[in-house]
Coordinates of C-alpha atoms in Angstrom, one line a residue:
Chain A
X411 CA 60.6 161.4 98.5
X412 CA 63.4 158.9 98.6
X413 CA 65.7 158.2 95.6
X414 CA 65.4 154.9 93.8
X415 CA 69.1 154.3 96.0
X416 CA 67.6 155.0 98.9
X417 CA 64.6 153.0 98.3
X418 CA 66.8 150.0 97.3
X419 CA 69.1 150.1 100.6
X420 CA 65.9 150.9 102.7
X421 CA 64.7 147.2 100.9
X422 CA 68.0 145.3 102.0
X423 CA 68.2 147.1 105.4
X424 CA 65.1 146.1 106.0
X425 CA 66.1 142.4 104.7
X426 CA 63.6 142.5 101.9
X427 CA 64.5 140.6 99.1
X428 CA 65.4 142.3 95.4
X429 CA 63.5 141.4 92.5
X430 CA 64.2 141.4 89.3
X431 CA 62.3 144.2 87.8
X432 CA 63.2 146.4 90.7
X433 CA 66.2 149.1 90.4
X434 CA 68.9 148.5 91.5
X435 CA 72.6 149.8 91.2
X436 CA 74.6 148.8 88.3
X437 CA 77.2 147.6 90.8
X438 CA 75.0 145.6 92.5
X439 CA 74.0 144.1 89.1
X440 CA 77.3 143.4 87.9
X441 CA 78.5 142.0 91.2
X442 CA 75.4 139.5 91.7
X443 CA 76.5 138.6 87.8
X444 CA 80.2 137.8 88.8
X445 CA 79.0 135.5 91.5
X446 CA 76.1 134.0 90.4
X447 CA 77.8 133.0 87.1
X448 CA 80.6 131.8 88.6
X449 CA 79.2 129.8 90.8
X450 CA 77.1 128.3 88.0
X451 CA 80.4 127.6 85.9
X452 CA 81.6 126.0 89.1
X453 CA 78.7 123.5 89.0
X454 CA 78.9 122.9 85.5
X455 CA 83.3 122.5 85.6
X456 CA 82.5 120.3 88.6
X457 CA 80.7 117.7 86.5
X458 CA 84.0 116.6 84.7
X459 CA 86.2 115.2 88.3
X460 CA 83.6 113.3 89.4
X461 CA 82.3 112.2 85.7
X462 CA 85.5 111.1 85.2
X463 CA 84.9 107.9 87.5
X464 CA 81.6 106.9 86.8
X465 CA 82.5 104.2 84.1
X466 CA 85.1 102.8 87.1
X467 CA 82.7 102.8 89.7
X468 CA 83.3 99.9 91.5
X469 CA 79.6 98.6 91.9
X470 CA 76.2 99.2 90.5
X471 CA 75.1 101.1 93.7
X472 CA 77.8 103.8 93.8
X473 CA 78.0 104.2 90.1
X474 CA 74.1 104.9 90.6
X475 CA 75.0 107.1 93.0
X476 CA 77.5 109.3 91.4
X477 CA 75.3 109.7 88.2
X478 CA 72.5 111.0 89.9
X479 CA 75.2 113.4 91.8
X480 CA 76.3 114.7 88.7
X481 CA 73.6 115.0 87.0
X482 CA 72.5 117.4 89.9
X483 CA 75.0 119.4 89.1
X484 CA 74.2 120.3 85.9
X485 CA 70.8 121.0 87.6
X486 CA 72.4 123.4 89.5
X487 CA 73.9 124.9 87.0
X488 CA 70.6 125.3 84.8
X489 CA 69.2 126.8 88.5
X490 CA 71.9 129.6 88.6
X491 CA 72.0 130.4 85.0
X492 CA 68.5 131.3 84.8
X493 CA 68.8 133.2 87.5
X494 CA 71.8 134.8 86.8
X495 CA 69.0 135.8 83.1
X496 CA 67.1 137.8 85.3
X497 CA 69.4 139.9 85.4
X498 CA 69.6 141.1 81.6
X499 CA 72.4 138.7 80.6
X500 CA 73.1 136.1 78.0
X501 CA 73.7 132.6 78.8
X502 CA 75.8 132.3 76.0
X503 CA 78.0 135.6 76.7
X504 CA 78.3 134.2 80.3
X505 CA 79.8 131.1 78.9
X506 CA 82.1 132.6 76.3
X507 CA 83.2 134.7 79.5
X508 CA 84.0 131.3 80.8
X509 CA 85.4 129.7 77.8
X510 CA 87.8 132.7 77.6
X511 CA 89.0 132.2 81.0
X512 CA 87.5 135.8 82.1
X513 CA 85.1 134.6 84.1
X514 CA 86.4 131.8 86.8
X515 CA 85.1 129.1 88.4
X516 CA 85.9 127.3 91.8
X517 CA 89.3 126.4 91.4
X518 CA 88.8 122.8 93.6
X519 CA 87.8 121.2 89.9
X520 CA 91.4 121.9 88.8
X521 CA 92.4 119.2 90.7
X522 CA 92.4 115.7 89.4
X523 CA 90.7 112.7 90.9
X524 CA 93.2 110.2 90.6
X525 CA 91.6 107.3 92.7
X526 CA 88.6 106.3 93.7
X527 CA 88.8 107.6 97.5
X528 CA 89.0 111.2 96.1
X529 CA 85.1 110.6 94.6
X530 CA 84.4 110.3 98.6
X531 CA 86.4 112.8 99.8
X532 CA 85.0 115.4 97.1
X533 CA 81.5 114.3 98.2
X534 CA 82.3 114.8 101.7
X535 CA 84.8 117.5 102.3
X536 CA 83.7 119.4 98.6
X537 CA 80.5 119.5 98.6
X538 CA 80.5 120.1 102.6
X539 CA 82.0 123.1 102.3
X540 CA 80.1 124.3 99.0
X541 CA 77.3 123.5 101.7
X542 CA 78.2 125.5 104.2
X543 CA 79.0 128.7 101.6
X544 CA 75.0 127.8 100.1
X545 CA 73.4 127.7 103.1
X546 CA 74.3 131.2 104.1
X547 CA 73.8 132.1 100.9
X548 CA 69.7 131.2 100.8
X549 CA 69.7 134.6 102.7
X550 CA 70.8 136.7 99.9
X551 CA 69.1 139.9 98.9
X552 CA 68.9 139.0 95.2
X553 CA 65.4 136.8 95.0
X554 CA 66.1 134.8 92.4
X555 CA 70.0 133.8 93.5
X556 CA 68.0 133.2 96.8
X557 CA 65.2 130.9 95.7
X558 CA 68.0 128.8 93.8
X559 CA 70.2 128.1 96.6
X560 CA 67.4 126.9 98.6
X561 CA 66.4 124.8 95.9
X562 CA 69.9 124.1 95.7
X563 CA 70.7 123.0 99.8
X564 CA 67.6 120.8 99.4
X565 CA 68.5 118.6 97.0
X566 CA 72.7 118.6 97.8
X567 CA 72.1 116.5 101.6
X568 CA 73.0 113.6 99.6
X569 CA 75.9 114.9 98.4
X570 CA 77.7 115.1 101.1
X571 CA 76.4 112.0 102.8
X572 CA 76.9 109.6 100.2
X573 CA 80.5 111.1 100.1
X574 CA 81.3 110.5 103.5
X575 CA 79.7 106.6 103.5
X576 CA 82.3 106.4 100.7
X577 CA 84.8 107.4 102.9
X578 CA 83.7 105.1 106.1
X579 CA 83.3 102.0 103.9
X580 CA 87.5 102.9 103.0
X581 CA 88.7 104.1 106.1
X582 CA 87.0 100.9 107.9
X583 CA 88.6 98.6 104.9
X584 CA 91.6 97.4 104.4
X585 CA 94.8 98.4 105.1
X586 CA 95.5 99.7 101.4
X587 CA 91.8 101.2 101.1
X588 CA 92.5 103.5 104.3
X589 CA 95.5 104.5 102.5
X590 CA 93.9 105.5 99.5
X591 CA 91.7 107.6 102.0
X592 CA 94.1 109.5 103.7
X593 CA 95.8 110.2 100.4
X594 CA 92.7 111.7 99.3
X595 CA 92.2 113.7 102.5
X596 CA 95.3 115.1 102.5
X597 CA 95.0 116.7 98.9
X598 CA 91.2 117.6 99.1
X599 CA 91.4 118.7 102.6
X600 CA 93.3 122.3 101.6
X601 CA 92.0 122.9 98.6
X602 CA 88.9 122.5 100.4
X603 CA 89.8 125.2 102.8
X604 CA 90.4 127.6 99.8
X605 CA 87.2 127.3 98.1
X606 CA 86.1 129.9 101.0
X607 CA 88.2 132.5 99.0
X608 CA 91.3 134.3 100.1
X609 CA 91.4 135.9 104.0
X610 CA 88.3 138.5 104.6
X611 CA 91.1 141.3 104.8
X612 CA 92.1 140.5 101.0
X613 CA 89.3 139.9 99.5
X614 CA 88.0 142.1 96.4
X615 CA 84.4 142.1 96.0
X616 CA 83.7 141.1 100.1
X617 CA 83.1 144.5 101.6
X618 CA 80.9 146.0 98.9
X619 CA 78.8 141.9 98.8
X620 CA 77.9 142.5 102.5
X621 CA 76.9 145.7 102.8
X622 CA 74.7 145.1 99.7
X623 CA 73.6 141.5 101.3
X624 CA 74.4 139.8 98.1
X625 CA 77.0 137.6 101.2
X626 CA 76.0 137.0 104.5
X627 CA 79.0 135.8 106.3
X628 CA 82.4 136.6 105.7
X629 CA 84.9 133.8 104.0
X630 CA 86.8 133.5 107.3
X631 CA 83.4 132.9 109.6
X632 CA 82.3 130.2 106.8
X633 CA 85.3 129.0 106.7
X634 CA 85.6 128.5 110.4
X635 CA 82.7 126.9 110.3
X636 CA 83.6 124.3 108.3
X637 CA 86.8 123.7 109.7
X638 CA 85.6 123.3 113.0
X639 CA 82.9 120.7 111.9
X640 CA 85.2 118.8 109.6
X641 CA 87.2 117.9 112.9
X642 CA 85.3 115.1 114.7
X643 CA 84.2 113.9 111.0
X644 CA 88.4 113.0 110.7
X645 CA 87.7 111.4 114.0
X646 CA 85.4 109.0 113.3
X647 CA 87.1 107.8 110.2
X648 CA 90.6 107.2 112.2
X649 CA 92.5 109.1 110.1
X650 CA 95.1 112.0 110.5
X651 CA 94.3 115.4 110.8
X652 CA 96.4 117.1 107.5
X653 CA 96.6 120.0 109.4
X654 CA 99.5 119.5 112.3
X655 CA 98.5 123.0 113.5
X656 CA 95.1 122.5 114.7
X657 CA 94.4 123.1 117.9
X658 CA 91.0 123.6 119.9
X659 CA 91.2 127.0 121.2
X660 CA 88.7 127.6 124.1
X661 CA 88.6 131.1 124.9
X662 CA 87.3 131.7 120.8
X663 CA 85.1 128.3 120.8
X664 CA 86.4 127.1 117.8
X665 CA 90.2 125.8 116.5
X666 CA 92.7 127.7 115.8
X667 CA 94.8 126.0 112.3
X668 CA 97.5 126.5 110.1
X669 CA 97.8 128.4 107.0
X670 CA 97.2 128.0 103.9
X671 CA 99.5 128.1 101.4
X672 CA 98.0 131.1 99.3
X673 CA 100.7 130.8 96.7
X674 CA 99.1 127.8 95.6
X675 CA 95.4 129.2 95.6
X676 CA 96.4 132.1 93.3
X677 CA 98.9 129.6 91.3
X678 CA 95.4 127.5 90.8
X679 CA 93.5 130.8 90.0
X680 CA 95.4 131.6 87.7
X681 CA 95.0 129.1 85.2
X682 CA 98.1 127.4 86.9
X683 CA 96.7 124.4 88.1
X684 CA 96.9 120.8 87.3
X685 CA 93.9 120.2 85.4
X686 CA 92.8 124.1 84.0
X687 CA 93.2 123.8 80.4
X688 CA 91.9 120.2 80.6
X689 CA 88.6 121.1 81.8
X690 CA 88.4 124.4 79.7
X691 CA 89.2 122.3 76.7
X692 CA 87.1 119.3 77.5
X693 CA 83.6 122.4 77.9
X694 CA 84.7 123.6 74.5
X695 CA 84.6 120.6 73.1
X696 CA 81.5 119.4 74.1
X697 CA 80.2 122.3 73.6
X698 CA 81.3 122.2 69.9
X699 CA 80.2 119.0 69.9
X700 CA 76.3 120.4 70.9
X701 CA 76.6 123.1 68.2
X702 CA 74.4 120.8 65.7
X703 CA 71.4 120.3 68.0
X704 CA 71.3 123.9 68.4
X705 CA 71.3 124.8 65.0
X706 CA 68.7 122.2 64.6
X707 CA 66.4 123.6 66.7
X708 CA 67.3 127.2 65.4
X709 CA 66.0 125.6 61.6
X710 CA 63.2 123.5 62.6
X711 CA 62.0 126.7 64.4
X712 CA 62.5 129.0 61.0
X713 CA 60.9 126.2 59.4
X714 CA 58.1 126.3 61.5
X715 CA 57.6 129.9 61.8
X716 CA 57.8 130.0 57.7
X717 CA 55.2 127.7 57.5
X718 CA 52.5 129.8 59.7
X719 CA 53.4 132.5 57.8
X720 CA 52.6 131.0 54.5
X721 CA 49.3 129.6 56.2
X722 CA 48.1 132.9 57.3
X723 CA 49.2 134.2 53.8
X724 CA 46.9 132.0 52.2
X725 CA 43.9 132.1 54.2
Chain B
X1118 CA 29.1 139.0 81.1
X1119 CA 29.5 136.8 78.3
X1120 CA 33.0 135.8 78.0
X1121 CA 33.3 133.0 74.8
X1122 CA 35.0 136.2 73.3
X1123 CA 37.3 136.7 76.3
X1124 CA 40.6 134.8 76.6
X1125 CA 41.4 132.6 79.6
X1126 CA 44.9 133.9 82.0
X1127 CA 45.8 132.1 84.4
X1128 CA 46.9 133.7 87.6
X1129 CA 50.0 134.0 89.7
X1130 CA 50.7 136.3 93.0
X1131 CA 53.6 136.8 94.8
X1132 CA 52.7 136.8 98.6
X1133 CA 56.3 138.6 99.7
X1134 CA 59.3 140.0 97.9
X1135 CA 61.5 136.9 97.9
X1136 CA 59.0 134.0 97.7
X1137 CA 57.8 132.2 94.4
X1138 CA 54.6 133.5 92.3
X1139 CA 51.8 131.1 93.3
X1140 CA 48.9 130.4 91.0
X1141 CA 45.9 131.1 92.7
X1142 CA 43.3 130.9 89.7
X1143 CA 42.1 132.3 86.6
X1144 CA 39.7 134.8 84.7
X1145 CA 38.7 136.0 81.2
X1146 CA 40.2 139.0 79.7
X1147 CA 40.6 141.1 76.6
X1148 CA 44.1 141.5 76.9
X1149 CA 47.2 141.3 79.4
X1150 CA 46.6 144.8 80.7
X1151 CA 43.2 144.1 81.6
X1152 CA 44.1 140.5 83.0
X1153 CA 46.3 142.1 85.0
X1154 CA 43.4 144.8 86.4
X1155 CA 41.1 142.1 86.9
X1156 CA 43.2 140.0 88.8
X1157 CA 44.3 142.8 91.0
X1158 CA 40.7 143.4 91.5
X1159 CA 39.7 139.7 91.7
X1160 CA 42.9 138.1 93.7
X1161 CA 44.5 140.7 95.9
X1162 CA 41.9 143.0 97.2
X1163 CA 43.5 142.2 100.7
X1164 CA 46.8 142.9 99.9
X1165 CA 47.5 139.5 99.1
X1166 CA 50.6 140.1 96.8
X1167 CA 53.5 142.7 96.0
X1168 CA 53.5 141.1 92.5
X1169 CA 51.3 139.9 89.7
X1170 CA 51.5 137.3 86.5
X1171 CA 49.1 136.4 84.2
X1172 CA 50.0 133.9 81.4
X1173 CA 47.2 133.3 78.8
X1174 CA 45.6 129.9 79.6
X1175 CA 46.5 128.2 76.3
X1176 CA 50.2 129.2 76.0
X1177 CA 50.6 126.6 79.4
X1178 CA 51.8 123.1 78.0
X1179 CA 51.1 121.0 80.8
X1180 CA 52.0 117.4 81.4
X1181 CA 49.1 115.0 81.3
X1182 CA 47.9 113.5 84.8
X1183 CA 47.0 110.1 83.0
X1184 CA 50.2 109.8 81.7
X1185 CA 52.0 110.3 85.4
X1186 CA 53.0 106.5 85.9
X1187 CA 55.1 106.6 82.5
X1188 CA 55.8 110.3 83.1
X1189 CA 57.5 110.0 86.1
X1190 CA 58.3 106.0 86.5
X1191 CA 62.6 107.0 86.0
X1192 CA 62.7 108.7 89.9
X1193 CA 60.7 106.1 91.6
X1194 CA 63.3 103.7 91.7
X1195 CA 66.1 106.2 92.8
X1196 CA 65.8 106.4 96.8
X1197 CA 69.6 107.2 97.2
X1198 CA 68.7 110.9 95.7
X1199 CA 67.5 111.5 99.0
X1200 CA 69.6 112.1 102.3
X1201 CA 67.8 109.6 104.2
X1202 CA 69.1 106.7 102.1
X1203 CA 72.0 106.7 103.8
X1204 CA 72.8 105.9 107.3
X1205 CA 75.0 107.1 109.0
X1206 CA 76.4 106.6 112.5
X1207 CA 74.8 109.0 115.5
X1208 CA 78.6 110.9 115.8
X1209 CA 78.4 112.0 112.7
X1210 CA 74.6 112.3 111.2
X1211 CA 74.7 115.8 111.7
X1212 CA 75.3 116.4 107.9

């Protein structure tokens, strides 16, 4: 007879997907919550850069564009909360987790967009790498968190696409406009780098994540991956490279680059950067703001209910 | 069997841990628990599924087919939700 442990590590060895009724360890369960919530707090966060350029769009088309983007998002989010549910949770404990600052979300959305370019580079360098994190991640071992990112992956090609035809109609343009996109390369491009999480060897939760399948691939292979595909996107745009270290290494296939500057990545964690209470405050007030359709529902619903009641009563 | 006294479940199976449940169909039942043996009976007597649902028939709001056009008229004019709306150049259409 094999324990219910057993059982479960036979599943995920023998890459059979975990569903929600099945038993799992509480580690496992509280480690798929971490993630899974966090990355639906990073969808919902990443709503507020982007939103905050869609009344200065700069024509019909791209303000089109970047609606239906962020309104994905919030899609997205719905997707991995509900998912994240499955797992015995409360939306609204997850975001009072959030509100609270115990829970975090990618830290890329503390950075302000400060001119249009950065809507493109977001779109391209952003959502590329959130890309290449999500595809990996439609092979997780949690069905649900699975079925989500592929869900996910399908609908987010646009993203990056319409990102980087942002980013060729500036860096073809005028003098000034492939300025602005440089400008936004260089600040995104790090920060970018980062969302990938800290090196594999410092990681917290990695080891434990990969064993149990919850991650496929390692922050530094992902990582990698991105980097090395970002290169001959930089090409084709003419602009500089922001990292002066890269270099193609040939014996590993792939480039070697510089480091990151991790002071900054934990400064940003850490409720540090330049835009963290701004966003926290800006979900807490909207959220506020929502409070009366909720409790609207809650009293239509006791209304509702009362009235049945008093029907059945009767008859 | 006469089955006006029955309610109406619908259906759903799970093919393999990790994909969607599927509706494959219906059938009358006195309650869950026997919805759930009859479909079990009725729907995976080849080992069609590793999982069952069955959802009582009327509790399923459903959108109405005549009312598609109106319905879903707000993503017909929305091509650039899709990838292929935008064209990029062969160096670089990789993403």
């Amino acid at each position: 007879m094999m324990t219910p442990e057993q059982n479960f590590m036979r599943k995920i060895e023998a890459e059979e997907k975990i569903e929600p009724k099945d038993w799992m360890p509480e580690t496992y369960r509280q480690n798929l919550i971490r993630q899974i919530s966090q990355h639906a707090h990073s969808e919902v966060i990443g709503m507020q850069p982007e939103g905050n350029w869609i009344t200065r769009a700069p024509s019909l088309r791209r303000k089109a564009v970047l609606l239906s983007k962020v309104q994905d998002e919030g899609g997205h989010g719905l997707y991995l909360y509900s998912s994240c549910e499955t797992l015995g949770v409360k939306r609204a404990d997850l975001i009072a987790a959030m509100q609270s600052g115990e829970a975090k979300y990618a830290s890329i959305f503390n950075y302000p967009t400060q001119t249009w370019a950065d809507i493109g580079a977001i779109g391209w360098l952003v959502d590329g790498a959130a890309i290449v994190n999500q595809v990996s991640l439609q092979r997780t071992s949690y069905g649900p968190y699975s079925r989500a990112m592929i869900r996910i992956c399908k609908e987010e090609s646009f993203h990056q696409r319409q990102g980087y035809e942002l980013m060729i109609a500036l860096a073809h343009g005028s003098p000034e406009q492939k300025a602005m996109a440089q400008d936004a390369l260089n600040r995104f491009y790090w920060p970018a780098l980062m969302m990938f999480g800290p090196h594999d060897a410092e990681s917290a939760h990695s080891a434990k994540s990969m064993t149990w399948k919850i991650k496929r691939e390692t922050n530094d292979d992902l990582r990698q991956k991105f980097i090395d595909q970002t290169v001959p996107q930089i090409e084709f745009l003419g602009l500089a490279h922001p990292d002066k270290d890269l270099k193609w290494n040939a014996e590993r296939g792939h480039y070697d680059s510089g480091e990151i500057d991790w002071q900054e990545f934990y400064n940003v964690i850490n409720g540090n950067g330049h835009c963290n209470r701004q966003r926290i405050e800006h979900h807490v007030r909207a959220h506020e703001e929502g409070a009366w359709v909720r409790d609207a529902m809650t009293a239509y619903n006791a209304k509702q209910q009362a009235k049945t009641t008093e029907q059945r009563q009767a008859a | 069997m006469a089955t006006d006294n029955l309610e109406l479940y619908e259906v759903f199976v799970r093919a393999r841990r990790g994909l969607d449940h599927k509706h494959v169909g219906s059938l009358h039942a006195q309650d869950a628990e026997q919805a759930l043996e009859y479909a079990r009976d009725c729907y995976t007597r080849r080992s069609e599924g590793v999982s069952i649902w069955v959802v009582r028939s009327r509790d399923i709001c459903a959108s109405q087919e005549d009312d598609s056009e109106s319905f879903y008229d707000p993503s017909d004019d929305k091509p650039y939700r899709h990838a292929t709306y935008y064209q990029l150049p062969e160096a670089v259409n990789n993403m």
